[in-house]
Short mmCIF file of C-alpha atoms and ligand atoms in Angstrom, two decimals:
data_model
loop_
_atom_site.label_atom_id
_atom_site.label_comp_id
_atom_site.label_asym_id
_atom_site.label_seq_id
_atom_site.Cartn_x
_atom_site.Cartn_y
_atom_site.Cartn_z
CA MET C 1 7.13 1.39 -45.02
CA GLU C 2 5.89 2.01 -48.30
CA LYS C 3 6.13 5.74 -49.93
CA ARG C 4 2.89 6.40 -51.84
CA GLU C 5 1.31 10.02 -53.35
CA GLN C 6 2.04 12.65 -52.40
CA ILE C 7 -0.52 14.82 -50.35
CA TYR C 8 0.63 18.80 -49.87
CA GLU C 9 3.12 20.56 -50.68
CA GLY C 10 4.02 23.62 -48.02
CA LYS C 11 6.38 25.98 -47.70
CA ALA C 12 9.05 24.30 -46.17
CA LYS C 13 8.27 20.40 -46.15
CA LYS C 14 6.57 17.66 -48.26
CA VAL C 15 4.02 15.49 -47.15
CA TYR C 16 3.18 12.25 -48.70
CA ALA C 17 0.65 9.09 -47.97
CA THR C 18 1.93 5.65 -46.50
CA ASP C 19 0.71 2.01 -47.56
CA ASP C 20 -0.41 2.74 -44.05
CA PRO C 21 -3.39 4.77 -43.20
CA GLU C 22 -2.60 6.15 -39.66
CA LEU C 23 1.17 7.50 -40.66
CA LEU C 24 2.47 9.68 -42.71
CA ILE C 25 6.14 10.89 -44.74
CA VAL C 26 7.16 14.11 -44.04
CA SER C 27 9.91 15.91 -46.40
CA TYR C 28 12.02 18.45 -45.77
CA LYS C 29 13.16 21.22 -48.17
CA ASP C 30 15.77 23.35 -48.47
CA ASP C 31 13.80 26.47 -49.59
CA ALA C 32 13.38 29.04 -46.77
CA THR C 33 9.80 31.97 -46.76
CA ALA C 34 8.82 34.72 -44.84
CA PHE C 35 6.67 37.61 -44.54
CA ASN C 36 3.94 34.68 -45.36
CA GLY C 37 5.70 34.11 -48.52
CA LEU C 38 6.59 37.35 -49.59
CA LYS C 39 10.47 36.46 -49.27
CA LYS C 40 11.86 33.16 -51.36
CA GLY C 41 14.64 31.96 -50.73
CA THR C 42 16.83 28.62 -50.17
CA ILE C 43 18.36 27.81 -47.23
CA GLN C 44 21.56 24.86 -48.79
CA GLY C 45 21.52 21.67 -46.49
CA LYS C 46 17.80 23.74 -44.14
CA GLY C 47 15.92 20.37 -44.86
CA VAL C 48 18.28 17.73 -43.01
CA ILE C 49 19.14 20.10 -40.49
CA ASN C 50 15.88 21.10 -39.38
CA ASN C 51 14.38 16.96 -40.29
CA ARG C 52 17.48 16.05 -37.69
CA MET C 53 17.09 18.60 -35.18
CA SER C 54 13.26 18.46 -35.37
CA ASN C 55 13.66 14.49 -34.29
CA HIS C 56 16.28 14.97 -31.47
CA MET C 57 13.84 17.32 -30.17
CA MET C 58 11.03 15.55 -30.53
CA GLN C 59 12.09 12.02 -28.71
CA ARG C 60 13.74 14.21 -26.39
CA LEU C 61 9.90 15.44 -25.45
CA GLU C 62 8.58 12.28 -25.81
CA LYS C 63 10.82 11.68 -22.78
CA ALA C 64 10.08 14.13 -20.85
CA GLY C 65 6.28 13.19 -21.09
CA ILE C 66 4.87 14.66 -24.04
CA PRO C 67 3.19 13.16 -27.49
CA THR C 68 4.96 13.87 -30.25
CA HIS C 69 3.74 12.59 -33.91
CA TYR C 70 7.51 11.62 -34.55
CA VAL C 71 7.91 7.79 -35.84
CA ARG C 72 10.96 6.67 -36.96
CA GLU C 73 13.86 9.13 -38.92
CA LEU C 74 13.36 6.87 -42.45
CA SER C 75 16.74 9.45 -44.12
CA ASP C 76 18.56 12.86 -44.24
CA ARG C 77 15.60 14.11 -44.71
CA GLU C 78 12.60 12.09 -44.37
CA THR C 79 10.98 11.36 -41.48
CA LEU C 80 7.51 9.12 -40.41
CA VAL C 81 5.36 10.53 -38.33
CA LYS C 82 1.36 9.99 -36.90
CA LYS C 83 -1.41 11.28 -39.29
CA VAL C 84 -3.27 13.75 -37.42
CA GLU C 85 -5.83 16.32 -38.02
CA ILE C 86 -3.60 19.50 -38.07
CA VAL C 87 -5.63 22.76 -34.71
CA PRO C 88 -4.92 25.45 -36.68
CA LEU C 89 -3.18 27.10 -34.42
CA GLU C 90 0.82 29.08 -34.59
CA VAL C 91 0.91 28.11 -30.87
CA ILE C 92 4.21 30.34 -29.89
CA VAL C 93 6.05 30.59 -26.51
CA ARG C 94 8.46 33.74 -25.41
CA ASN C 95 10.77 33.96 -23.14
CA VAL C 96 12.64 36.97 -24.44
CA SER C 97 10.96 40.38 -25.88
CA ALA C 98 11.62 39.47 -30.31
CA GLY C 99 10.25 39.90 -33.11
CA SER C 100 6.21 40.39 -33.50
CA PHE C 101 6.34 40.84 -29.86
CA SER C 102 8.79 44.02 -29.39
CA LYS C 103 6.59 45.43 -32.95
CA ARG C 104 3.29 44.92 -31.61
CA TYR C 105 4.27 46.56 -28.23
CA GLY C 106 7.03 48.94 -29.13
CA THR C 107 9.44 47.76 -26.62
CA ASP C 108 12.92 46.07 -27.16
CA GLU C 109 13.94 43.08 -28.43
CA GLY C 110 15.99 40.87 -25.63
CA ILE C 111 14.08 41.89 -22.81
CA ARG C 112 14.20 38.49 -20.62
CA PHE C 113 10.35 37.75 -19.82
CA GLU C 114 9.76 36.99 -15.32
CA ALA C 115 7.33 34.06 -17.13
CA PRO C 116 7.20 32.54 -20.66
CA THR C 117 4.33 33.84 -22.70
CA VAL C 118 2.07 31.64 -24.96
CA GLU C 119 -0.25 32.95 -27.71
CA TYR C 120 -1.35 31.92 -30.50
CA SER C 121 -2.44 32.56 -34.33
CA TYR C 122 -4.76 31.46 -36.24
CA LYS C 123 -3.43 29.32 -39.15
CA LYS C 124 -4.67 31.56 -41.94
CA ASP C 125 -2.42 32.30 -44.53
CA GLU C 126 -5.21 34.42 -46.33
CA LEU C 127 -5.49 36.71 -43.36
CA GLY C 128 -1.57 35.95 -42.64
CA ASP C 129 -2.35 34.20 -39.60
CA PRO C 130 -3.55 36.68 -36.88
CA LEU C 131 -2.87 36.34 -33.39
CA ILE C 132 -6.73 34.97 -31.69
CA ASN C 133 -7.47 34.80 -28.43
CA THR C 134 -9.09 31.49 -26.38
CA ASP C 135 -12.71 33.03 -26.38
CA SER C 136 -12.32 33.80 -30.14
CA VAL C 137 -10.43 29.99 -31.15
CA LEU C 138 -13.77 28.33 -29.21
CA ALA C 139 -16.19 31.24 -30.72
CA LEU C 140 -15.08 29.39 -34.30
CA GLY C 141 -14.43 26.25 -32.95
CA LEU C 142 -11.02 25.48 -33.81
CA ALA C 143 -10.66 23.96 -30.16
CA ASP C 144 -12.22 22.98 -27.63
CA ARG C 145 -11.54 24.15 -23.75
CA ALA C 146 -10.29 21.19 -22.39
CA GLU C 147 -7.92 21.03 -25.70
CA LEU C 148 -6.78 24.50 -25.21
CA GLU C 149 -5.47 23.76 -21.74
CA GLN C 150 -4.07 20.48 -22.64
CA ILE C 151 -2.33 22.72 -25.21
CA HIS C 152 -0.97 25.29 -22.97
CA ARG C 153 0.04 22.79 -20.60
CA TYR C 154 2.06 20.87 -23.30
CA ALA C 155 3.70 24.29 -24.90
CA LEU C 156 5.11 25.49 -21.48
CA GLU C 157 6.16 21.89 -20.51
CA THR C 158 8.13 21.95 -24.03
CA ASP C 159 9.68 25.62 -22.95
CA ARG C 160 11.07 23.80 -19.97
CA VAL C 161 12.45 21.37 -22.23
CA LEU C 162 13.73 23.01 -25.19
CA SER C 163 15.13 26.22 -22.92
CA SER C 164 17.46 23.76 -20.42
CA PHE C 165 18.79 21.87 -24.14
CA TRP C 166 19.47 24.54 -25.74
CA LYS C 167 20.82 26.37 -21.85
CA GLU C 168 23.46 23.81 -21.68
CA CYS C 169 24.86 24.26 -25.47
CA GLY C 170 25.30 28.22 -25.12
CA ILE C 171 21.82 28.98 -26.68
CA THR C 172 19.24 30.85 -25.15
CA LEU C 173 15.75 29.89 -26.69
CA ILE C 174 14.46 33.08 -27.80
CA ASP C 175 10.89 32.78 -28.77
CA PHE C 176 8.99 30.08 -30.88
CA LYS C 177 6.47 27.85 -32.86
CA LEU C 178 5.19 25.00 -31.94
CA GLU C 179 1.50 23.52 -34.10
CA PHE C 180 -0.65 20.81 -32.76
CA GLY C 181 -2.85 18.20 -33.79
CA ARG C 182 -5.41 15.04 -33.13
CA LEU C 183 -5.50 11.61 -32.83
CA PRO C 184 -8.52 9.84 -34.72
CA ASP C 185 -8.75 8.96 -30.58
CA GLY C 186 -9.06 12.64 -29.54
CA SER C 187 -6.13 13.09 -27.65
CA ILE C 188 -3.86 16.52 -28.24
CA ILE C 189 -0.07 15.30 -29.80
CA LEU C 190 2.75 17.82 -30.84
CA ALA C 191 3.34 17.79 -34.86
CA ASP C 192 4.58 19.88 -37.22
CA GLU C 193 8.79 20.52 -36.27
CA ILE C 194 10.93 22.41 -34.24
CA SER C 195 13.97 23.26 -35.64
CA PRO C 196 15.77 26.62 -36.53
CA ASP C 197 12.81 28.02 -39.33
CA THR C 198 10.81 27.80 -36.00
CA CYS C 199 12.60 29.06 -32.99
CA ARG C 200 14.46 32.22 -32.18
CA LEU C 201 18.08 30.80 -30.72
CA TRP C 202 20.51 33.33 -29.78
CA ASP C 203 24.21 32.84 -28.93
CA THR C 204 24.00 33.14 -24.92
CA ALA C 205 27.87 34.70 -24.85
CA THR C 206 27.49 37.05 -28.16
CA GLY C 207 23.77 37.19 -28.80
CA GLU C 208 24.21 36.73 -31.91
CA LYS C 209 21.75 34.99 -34.23
CA LEU C 210 21.15 31.60 -35.26
CA ASP C 211 18.55 31.07 -36.52
CA LYS C 212 15.23 32.39 -39.68
CA ASP C 213 15.90 35.68 -38.41
CA ARG C 214 19.54 36.09 -40.96
CA PHE C 215 17.10 34.75 -43.82
CA ARG C 216 14.49 36.87 -42.69
CA ARG C 217 16.69 40.21 -42.04
CA ASP C 218 19.04 39.70 -44.40
CA LEU C 219 21.79 39.19 -41.62
CA GLY C 220 23.98 36.88 -44.05
CA GLY C 221 25.25 33.50 -42.61
CA VAL C 222 22.07 32.11 -42.88
CA GLU C 223 23.40 28.55 -43.88
CA ASP C 224 26.61 29.12 -41.40
CA ALA C 225 24.12 29.97 -38.29
CA TYR C 226 22.16 26.53 -39.44
CA ARG C 227 25.36 24.74 -39.35
CA GLU C 228 26.95 26.42 -36.22
CA VAL C 229 23.02 25.54 -33.73
CA MET C 230 23.07 21.66 -35.63
CA ARG C 231 27.06 21.49 -34.07
CA ARG C 232 26.37 22.12 -31.06
CA LEU C 233 23.38 20.37 -30.59
CA GLU C 234 25.91 17.24 -31.60
CA THR C 235 28.33 18.18 -29.55
CA HIS C 236 26.05 18.19 -26.92
CA ALA C 237 23.92 15.22 -27.42
CA GLU C 238 27.54 13.45 -27.38
CA GLU C 239 28.68 14.42 -24.05
P1 TMP W 301 6.86 35.93 -34.61
O1 TMP W 301 7.79 37.27 -33.05
O2 TMP W 301 7.46 36.64 -35.72
O3 TMP W 301 5.46 36.41 -34.46
O4 TMP W 301 7.55 34.96 -34.58
C1 TMP W 301 7.31 34.30 -32.84
C2 TMP W 301 8.50 33.00 -33.12
O5 TMP W 301 7.35 32.13 -34.32
C3 TMP W 301 9.65 32.74 -33.77
O6 TMP W 301 10.28 32.12 -33.11
C4 TMP W 301 9.65 32.45 -34.75
C5 TMP W 301 8.12 32.11 -35.18
N1 TMP W 301 7.55 31.90 -36.97
C6 TMP W 301 7.22 30.39 -36.97
O7 TMP W 301 7.74 29.25 -36.77
N2 TMP W 301 6.37 31.39 -38.35
C7 TMP W 301 5.82 31.95 -38.37
O8 TMP W 301 4.97 31.87 -40.08
C8 TMP W 301 5.92 32.78 -37.99
C9 TMP W 301 5.90 33.90 -38.08
C10 TMP W 301 6.95 32.86 -37.14
#
């Protein structure tokens, strides 16, 4: 697989073209941002961890019948993925109250819901990724009804697979963000990444935060938290 020109640089990843028009190479950086890029920093070793963790989860999800963009891990930081047209939505699944949910509705963090919630944000940095409902998604033509239903099903199925995996690692999956894309044939697949940047992961025994909230909220021990979740994943995967 030949790596060609860089076609995109995001906050945490770079994307390169390849000699195959249907495939891209994603390269994970150690750069971290929060609050729509207002806060900037580096989390040493994050790129390697996020690459490996995301690939591990994508393979697990594929086995459970959820199609993903994952093709092959190329190196510590680089992965070959299917090229998709990204649906400009952040699909957020929550099992336990935290973050913007708690802020918006004035609830404590850490309250488990009877059933998971799925919410959508419109991916538009200049607007700060505003919350959007399904009627507005249809009105703006961001996705059609069938696509939204498929995305909703995949999001909840992903929650079941990931929650049960993390539970076995002694970690509670509080919430997470997914992005989906369209293949040239129009089918919807899971894209982007699944990592401590995009999930809230709390130690089940102690409640300790093992995710990017340590960076967002200046809690310290950011690198250690990323290493700890990776260690738990690897220990469990070997069993
Ligand atoms: P929130 O509570 O801030 O809305 O975040 C919900 C989940 O989405 C949390 O696991 C972190 C993740 N997330 C991202 O992956 N990217 C983002 O830009 C934001 C705001 C949240």
